[in-house]
Coordinates of C-alpha atoms in Angstrom, one line a residue:
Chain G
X1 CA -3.9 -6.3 6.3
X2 CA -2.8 -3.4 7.8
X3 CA -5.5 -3.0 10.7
X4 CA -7.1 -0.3 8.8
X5 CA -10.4 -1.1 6.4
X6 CA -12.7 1.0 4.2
X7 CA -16.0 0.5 2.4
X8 CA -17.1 0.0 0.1
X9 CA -14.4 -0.5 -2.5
X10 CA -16.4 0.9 -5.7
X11 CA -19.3 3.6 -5.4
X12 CA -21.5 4.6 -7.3
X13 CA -23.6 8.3 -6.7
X14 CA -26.0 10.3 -8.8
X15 CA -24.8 14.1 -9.0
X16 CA -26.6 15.9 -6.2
X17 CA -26.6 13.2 -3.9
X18 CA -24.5 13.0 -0.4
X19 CA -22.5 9.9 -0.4
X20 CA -20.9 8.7 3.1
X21 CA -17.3 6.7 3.1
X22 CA -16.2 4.6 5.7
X23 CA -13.1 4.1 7.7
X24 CA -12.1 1.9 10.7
X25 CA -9.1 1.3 12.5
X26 CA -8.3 -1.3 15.2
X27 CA -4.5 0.0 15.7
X28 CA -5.2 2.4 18.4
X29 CA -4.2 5.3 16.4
X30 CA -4.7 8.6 17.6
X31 CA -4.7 10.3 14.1
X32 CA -6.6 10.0 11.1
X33 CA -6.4 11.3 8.0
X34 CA -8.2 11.8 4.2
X35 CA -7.2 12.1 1.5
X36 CA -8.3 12.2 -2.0
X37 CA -5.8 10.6 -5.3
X38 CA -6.3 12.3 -8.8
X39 CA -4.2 10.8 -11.7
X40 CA -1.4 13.0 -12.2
X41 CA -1.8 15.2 -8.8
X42 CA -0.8 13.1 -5.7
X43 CA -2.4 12.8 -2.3
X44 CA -4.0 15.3 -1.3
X45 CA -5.2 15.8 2.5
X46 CA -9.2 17.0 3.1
X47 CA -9.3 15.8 6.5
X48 CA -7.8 14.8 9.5
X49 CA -8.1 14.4 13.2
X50 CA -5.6 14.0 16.0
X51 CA -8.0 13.1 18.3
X52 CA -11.8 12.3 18.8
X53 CA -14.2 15.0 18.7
X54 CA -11.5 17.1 17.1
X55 CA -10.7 17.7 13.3
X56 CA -8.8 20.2 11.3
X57 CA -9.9 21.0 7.2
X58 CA -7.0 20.2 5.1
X59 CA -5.8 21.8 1.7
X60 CA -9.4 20.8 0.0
X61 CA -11.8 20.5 2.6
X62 CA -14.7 22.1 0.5
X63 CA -17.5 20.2 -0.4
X64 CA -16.7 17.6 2.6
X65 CA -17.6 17.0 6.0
X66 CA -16.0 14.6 8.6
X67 CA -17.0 13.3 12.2
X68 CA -15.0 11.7 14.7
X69 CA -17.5 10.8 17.7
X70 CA -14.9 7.3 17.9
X71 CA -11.2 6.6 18.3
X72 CA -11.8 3.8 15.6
X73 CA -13.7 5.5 12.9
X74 CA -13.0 8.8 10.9
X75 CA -16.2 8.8 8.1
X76 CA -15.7 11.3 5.2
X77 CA -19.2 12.7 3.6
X78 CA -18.7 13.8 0.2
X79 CA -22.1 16.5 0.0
X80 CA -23.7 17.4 -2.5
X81 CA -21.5 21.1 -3.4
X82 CA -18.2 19.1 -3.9
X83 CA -17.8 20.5 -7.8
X84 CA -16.1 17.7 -9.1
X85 CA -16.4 14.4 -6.3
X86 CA -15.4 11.3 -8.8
X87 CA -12.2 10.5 -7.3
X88 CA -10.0 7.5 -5.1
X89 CA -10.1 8.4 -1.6
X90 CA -7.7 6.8 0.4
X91 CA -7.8 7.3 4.7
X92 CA -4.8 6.8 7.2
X93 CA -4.2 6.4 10.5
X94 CA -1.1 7.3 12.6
X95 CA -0.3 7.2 16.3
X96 CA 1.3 9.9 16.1
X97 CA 3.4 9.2 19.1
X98 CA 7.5 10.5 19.6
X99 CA 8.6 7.2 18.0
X100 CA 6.3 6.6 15.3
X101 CA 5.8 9.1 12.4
X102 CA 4.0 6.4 9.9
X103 CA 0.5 6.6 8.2
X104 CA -0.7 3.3 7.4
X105 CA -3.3 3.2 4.3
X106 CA -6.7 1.7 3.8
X107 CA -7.3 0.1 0.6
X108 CA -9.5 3.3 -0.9
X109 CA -13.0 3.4 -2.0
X110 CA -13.0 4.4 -5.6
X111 CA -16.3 7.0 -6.1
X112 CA -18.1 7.9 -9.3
X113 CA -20.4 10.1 -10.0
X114 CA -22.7 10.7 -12.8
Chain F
X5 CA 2.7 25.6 4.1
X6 CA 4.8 22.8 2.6
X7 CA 5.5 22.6 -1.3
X8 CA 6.4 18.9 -2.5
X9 CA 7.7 18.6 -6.0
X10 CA 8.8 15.2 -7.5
X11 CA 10.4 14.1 -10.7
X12 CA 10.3 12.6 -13.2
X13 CA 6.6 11.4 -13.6
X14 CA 7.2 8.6 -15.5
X15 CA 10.8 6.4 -15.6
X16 CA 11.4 3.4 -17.3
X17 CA 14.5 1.2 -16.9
X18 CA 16.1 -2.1 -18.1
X19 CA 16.0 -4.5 -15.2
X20 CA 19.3 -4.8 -13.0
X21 CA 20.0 -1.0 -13.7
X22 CA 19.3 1.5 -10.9
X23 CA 16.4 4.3 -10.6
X24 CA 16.4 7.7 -8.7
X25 CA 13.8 9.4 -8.0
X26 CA 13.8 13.1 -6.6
X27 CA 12.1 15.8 -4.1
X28 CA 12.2 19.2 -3.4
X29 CA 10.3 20.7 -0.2
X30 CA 10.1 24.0 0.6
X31 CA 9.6 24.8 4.2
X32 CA 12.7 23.8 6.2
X33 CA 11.1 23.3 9.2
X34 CA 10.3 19.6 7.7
X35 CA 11.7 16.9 9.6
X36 CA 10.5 13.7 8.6
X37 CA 10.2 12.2 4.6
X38 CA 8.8 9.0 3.8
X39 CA 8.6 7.4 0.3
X40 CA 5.5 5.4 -0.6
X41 CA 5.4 2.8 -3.2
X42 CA 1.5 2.0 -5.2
X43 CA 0.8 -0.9 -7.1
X44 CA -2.1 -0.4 -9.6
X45 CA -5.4 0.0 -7.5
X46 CA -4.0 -0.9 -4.0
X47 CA -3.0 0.9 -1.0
X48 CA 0.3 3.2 -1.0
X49 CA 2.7 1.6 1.6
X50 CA 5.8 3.0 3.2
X51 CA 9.1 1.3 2.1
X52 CA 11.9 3.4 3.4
X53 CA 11.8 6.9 5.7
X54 CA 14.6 9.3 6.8
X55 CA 14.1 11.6 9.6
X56 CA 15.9 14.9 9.3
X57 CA 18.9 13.7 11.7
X58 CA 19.9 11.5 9.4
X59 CA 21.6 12.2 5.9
X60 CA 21.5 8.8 4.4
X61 CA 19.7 5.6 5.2
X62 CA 19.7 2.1 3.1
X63 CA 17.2 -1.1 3.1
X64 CA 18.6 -4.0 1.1
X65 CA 18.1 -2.3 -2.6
X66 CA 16.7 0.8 -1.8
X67 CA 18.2 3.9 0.5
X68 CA 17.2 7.1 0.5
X69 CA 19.4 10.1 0.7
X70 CA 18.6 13.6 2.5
X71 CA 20.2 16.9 2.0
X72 CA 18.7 19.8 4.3
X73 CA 20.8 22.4 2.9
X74 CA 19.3 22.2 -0.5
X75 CA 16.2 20.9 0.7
X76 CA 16.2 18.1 -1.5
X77 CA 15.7 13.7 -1.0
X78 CA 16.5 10.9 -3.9
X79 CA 15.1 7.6 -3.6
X80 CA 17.6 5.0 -5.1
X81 CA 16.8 1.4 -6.4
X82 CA 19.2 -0.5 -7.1
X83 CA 19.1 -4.1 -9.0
X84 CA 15.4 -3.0 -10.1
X85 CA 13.2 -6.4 -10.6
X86 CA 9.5 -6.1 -12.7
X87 CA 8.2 -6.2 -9.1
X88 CA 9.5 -2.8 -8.7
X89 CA 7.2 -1.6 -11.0
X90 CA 4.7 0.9 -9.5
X91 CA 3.7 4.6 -8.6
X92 CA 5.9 5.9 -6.1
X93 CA 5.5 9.1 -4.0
X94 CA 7.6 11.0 -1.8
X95 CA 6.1 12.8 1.3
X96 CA 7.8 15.7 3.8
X97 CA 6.3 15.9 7.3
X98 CA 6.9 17.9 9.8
X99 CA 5.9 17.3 14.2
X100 CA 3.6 19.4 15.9
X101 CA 1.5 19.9 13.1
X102 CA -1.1 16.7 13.5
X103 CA 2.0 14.6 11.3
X104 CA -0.1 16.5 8.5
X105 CA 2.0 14.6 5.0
X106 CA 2.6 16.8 2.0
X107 CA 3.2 14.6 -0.7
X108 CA 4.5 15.0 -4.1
X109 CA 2.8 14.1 -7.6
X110 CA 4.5 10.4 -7.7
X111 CA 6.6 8.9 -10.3
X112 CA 5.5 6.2 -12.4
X113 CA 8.2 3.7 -12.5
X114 CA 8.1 0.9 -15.4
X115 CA 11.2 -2.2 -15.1
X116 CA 11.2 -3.5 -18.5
X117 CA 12.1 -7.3 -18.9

């Protein structure tokens, strides 16, 4: 299914609260990527990191926090000042090498909060 | 940085006609575009790609066309099937920049019976 895998599939926070989403990848991939999926707006990128212990903010960064201590896992934590944090949030992973330019998806964790 | 737009945002058609879907990117420097197709609630996966060296490239029904001049790329269905029905989003990409994807809004494409 893709070799990439996020949980859990539905979340559900109380405002205030930091909530912590998983991702892991057993494709080797160098890269990995958030991003977050509004209706209406796209993907848009919050994270991503080419390689461990290294991470760049993307065009909506604020109000998350990433780590990447592991090739295989990229965790997003969506704190506590994120204004408006009910959203899907999809991660990626590419290899990023000369011959490959390709994200492949996880299946998303959809998070609500009330 | 990179500005993605797509149209339309919604397209229906009669099944066995053709769709087109388009993009515009701004920074010219962008050298790789990949369309993604979404079914309700799943993953987006890639279904064609076209890297800037390249003006046309086809996949059974679909093909995707490129024109760096303009700076624009058109996703074309052909024969579209129910199954066809989904979001679909463009991306622009450009090396040396972490393969960071700019994506456009998606278009929401309906195959009526």
């Amino acid at each position: 299914d893709g070799g990439i895998t996020q949980s859990p599939k539905y979340l559900f926070r109380k405002e205030g609260q930091n909530v912590t989403l998983s991702c892991e990848q057993n494709l080797n991939h160098d890269a990995m990527y958030w991003y977050r999926q509004d209706p209406g707006q796209g993907l848009r990128l919050i994270y991503y990191s080419q390689i461990v212990n290294d991470f760049q903010k993307g065009d909506i960064a604020e109000g998350y926090s990433v780590s990447r201590e592991k090739k295989e896992s990229f965790p997003l934590t969506v704190t506590s000042a994120q204004k408006n944090p009910t959203a899907f949030y999809l991660c990626a992973s590419s290899n990023g090498g000369a011959l490959s330019y390709e994200q492949y998806f996880g299946p998303g964790t959809r998070l609500t909060v009330t | 940085g990179e500005n993605v737009e797509q149209h339309p945002s919604t397209l229906s058609v009669q099944e066995g006609d053709s769709a087109v879907i388009k993009c515009t990117y701004s920074d010219s420097a962008s050298n790789y575009f990949p369309w993604y197709k979404q079914e309700l609630g799943k993953r987006p996966q890639l279904i064609i790609d076209i890297r800037s060296n390249v003006g046309e490239k086809k996949d059974q029904r679909i093909a995707v066309t490129l024109n760096k001049t303009a700076k624009h790329f058109s996703l074309h269905i052909t024969e579209t099937q129910p199954e066809d029905s989904a979001v679909y989003f463009c991306a622009a990409s450009r090396r040396g920049t972490g393969n960071q994807f700019y994506f456009g809004t998606g278009t929401s494409l309906t195959v009526i019976p």
